[in-house]
PDB file of C-alpha atoms in Angstrom:
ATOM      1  CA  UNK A  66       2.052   5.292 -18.412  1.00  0.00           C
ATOM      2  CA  UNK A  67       3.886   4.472 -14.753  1.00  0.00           C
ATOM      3  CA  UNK A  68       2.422   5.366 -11.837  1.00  0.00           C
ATOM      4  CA  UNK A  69       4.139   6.063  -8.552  1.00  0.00           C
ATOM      5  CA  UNK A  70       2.085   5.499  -5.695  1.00  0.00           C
ATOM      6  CA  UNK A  71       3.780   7.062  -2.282  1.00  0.00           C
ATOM      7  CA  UNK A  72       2.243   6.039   1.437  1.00  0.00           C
ATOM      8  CA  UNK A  73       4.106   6.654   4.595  1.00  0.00           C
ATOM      9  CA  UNK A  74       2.553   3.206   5.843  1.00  0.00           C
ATOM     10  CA  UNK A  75       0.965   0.350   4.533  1.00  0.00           C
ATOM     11  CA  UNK A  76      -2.453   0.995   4.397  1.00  0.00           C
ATOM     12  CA  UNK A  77      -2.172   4.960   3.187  1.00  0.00           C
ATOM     13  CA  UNK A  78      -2.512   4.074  -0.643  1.00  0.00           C
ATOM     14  CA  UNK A  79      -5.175   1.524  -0.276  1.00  0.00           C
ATOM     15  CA  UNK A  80      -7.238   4.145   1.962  1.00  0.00           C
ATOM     16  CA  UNK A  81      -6.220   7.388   0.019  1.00  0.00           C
ATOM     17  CA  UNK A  82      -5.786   6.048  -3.404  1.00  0.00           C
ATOM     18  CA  UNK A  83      -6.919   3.013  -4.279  1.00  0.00           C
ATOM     19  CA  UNK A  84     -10.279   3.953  -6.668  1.00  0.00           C
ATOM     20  CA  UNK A  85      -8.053   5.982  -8.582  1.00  0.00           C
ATOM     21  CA  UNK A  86      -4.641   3.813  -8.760  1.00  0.00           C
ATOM     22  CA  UNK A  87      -7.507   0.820  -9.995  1.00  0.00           C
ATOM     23  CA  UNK A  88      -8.393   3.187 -12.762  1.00  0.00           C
ATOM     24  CA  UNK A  89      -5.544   3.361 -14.287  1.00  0.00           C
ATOM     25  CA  UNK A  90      -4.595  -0.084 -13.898  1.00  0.00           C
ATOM     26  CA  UNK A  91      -7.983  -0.378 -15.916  1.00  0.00           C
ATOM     27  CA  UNK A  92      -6.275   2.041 -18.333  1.00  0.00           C
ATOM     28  CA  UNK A  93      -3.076  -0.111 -18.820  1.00  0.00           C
ATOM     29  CA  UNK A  94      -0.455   1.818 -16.543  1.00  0.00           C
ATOM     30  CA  UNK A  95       2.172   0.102 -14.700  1.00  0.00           C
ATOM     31  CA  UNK A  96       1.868   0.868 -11.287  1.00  0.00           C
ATOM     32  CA  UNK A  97       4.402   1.036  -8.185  1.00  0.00           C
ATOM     33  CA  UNK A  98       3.720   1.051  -4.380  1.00  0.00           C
ATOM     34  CA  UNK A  99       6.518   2.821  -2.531  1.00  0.00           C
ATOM     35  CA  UNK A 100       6.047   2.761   1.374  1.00  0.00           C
ATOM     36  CA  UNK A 101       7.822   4.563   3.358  1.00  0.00           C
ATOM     37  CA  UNK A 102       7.692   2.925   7.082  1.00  0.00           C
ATOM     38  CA  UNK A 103       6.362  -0.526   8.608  1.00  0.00           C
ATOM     39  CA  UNK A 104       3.516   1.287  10.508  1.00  0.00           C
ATOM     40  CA  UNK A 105       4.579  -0.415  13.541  1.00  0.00           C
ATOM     41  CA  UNK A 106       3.748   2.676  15.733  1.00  0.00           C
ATOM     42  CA  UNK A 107       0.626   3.640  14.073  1.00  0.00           C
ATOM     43  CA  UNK A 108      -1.887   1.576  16.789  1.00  0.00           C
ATOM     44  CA  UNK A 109      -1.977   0.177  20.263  1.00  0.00           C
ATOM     45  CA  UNK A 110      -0.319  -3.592  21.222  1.00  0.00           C
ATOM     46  CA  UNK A 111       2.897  -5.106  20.117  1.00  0.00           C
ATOM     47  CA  UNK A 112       4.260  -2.997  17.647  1.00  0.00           C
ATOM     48  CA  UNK A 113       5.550  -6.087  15.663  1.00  0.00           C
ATOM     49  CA  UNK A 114       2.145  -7.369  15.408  1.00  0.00           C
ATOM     50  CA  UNK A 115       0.892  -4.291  13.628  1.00  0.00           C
ATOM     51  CA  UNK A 116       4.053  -4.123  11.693  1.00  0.00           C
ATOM     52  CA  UNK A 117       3.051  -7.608  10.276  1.00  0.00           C
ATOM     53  CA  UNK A 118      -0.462  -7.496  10.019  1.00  0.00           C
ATOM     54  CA  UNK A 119      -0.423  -3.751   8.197  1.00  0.00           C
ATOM     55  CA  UNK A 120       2.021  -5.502   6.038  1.00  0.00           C
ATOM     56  CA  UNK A 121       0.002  -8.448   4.940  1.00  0.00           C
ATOM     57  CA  UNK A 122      -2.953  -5.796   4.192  1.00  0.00           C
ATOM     58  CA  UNK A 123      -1.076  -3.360   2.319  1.00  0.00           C
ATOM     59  CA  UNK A 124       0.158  -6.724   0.173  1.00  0.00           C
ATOM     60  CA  UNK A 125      -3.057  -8.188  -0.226  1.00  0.00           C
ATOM     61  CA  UNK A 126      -4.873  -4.803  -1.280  1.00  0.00           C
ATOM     62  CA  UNK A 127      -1.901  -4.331  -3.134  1.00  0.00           C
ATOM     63  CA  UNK A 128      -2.297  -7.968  -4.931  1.00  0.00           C
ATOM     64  CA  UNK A 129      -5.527  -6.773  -6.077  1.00  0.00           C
ATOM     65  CA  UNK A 130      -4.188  -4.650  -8.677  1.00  0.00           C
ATOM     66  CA  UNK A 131      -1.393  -6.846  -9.603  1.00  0.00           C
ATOM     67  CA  UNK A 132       1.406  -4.492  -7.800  1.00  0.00           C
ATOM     68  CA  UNK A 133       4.013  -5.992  -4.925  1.00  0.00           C
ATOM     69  CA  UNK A 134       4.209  -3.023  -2.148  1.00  0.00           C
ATOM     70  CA  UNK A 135       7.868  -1.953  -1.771  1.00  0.00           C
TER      71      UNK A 135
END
């Protein structure tokens, strides 16, 4: 089974989805993170900050269940 996971930033799927996106990795699908923008205007401060730090969370959530975000 594939699995296309959509999030308009990078932490949507790990906050919205994650429990059941780990189940069927458990399951044997292939999964895919699609993300729409860089979330640099979702907070306050530098927006390339957030950009970069969302990012790195989105990846390392993402890392978790063996899946690179796009």
């Amino acid at each position: 089974m594939k699995i296309l996971a959509l999030g308009a930033h990078p932490d949507d799927i790990e906050i919205f989805m994650f429990g059941t996106l780990a189940a069927y990795a458990a399951q044997g699908a292939k999964l895919t993170f699609a993300i729409a923008t860089d979330g640099a205007k979702g907070g306050k401060g530098d927006p390339a900050a957030l950009a970069r730090i969302r990012r790195e969370e989105a990846a390392e959530a993402a890392g978790l269940l063996g899946v690179e975000p796009r």
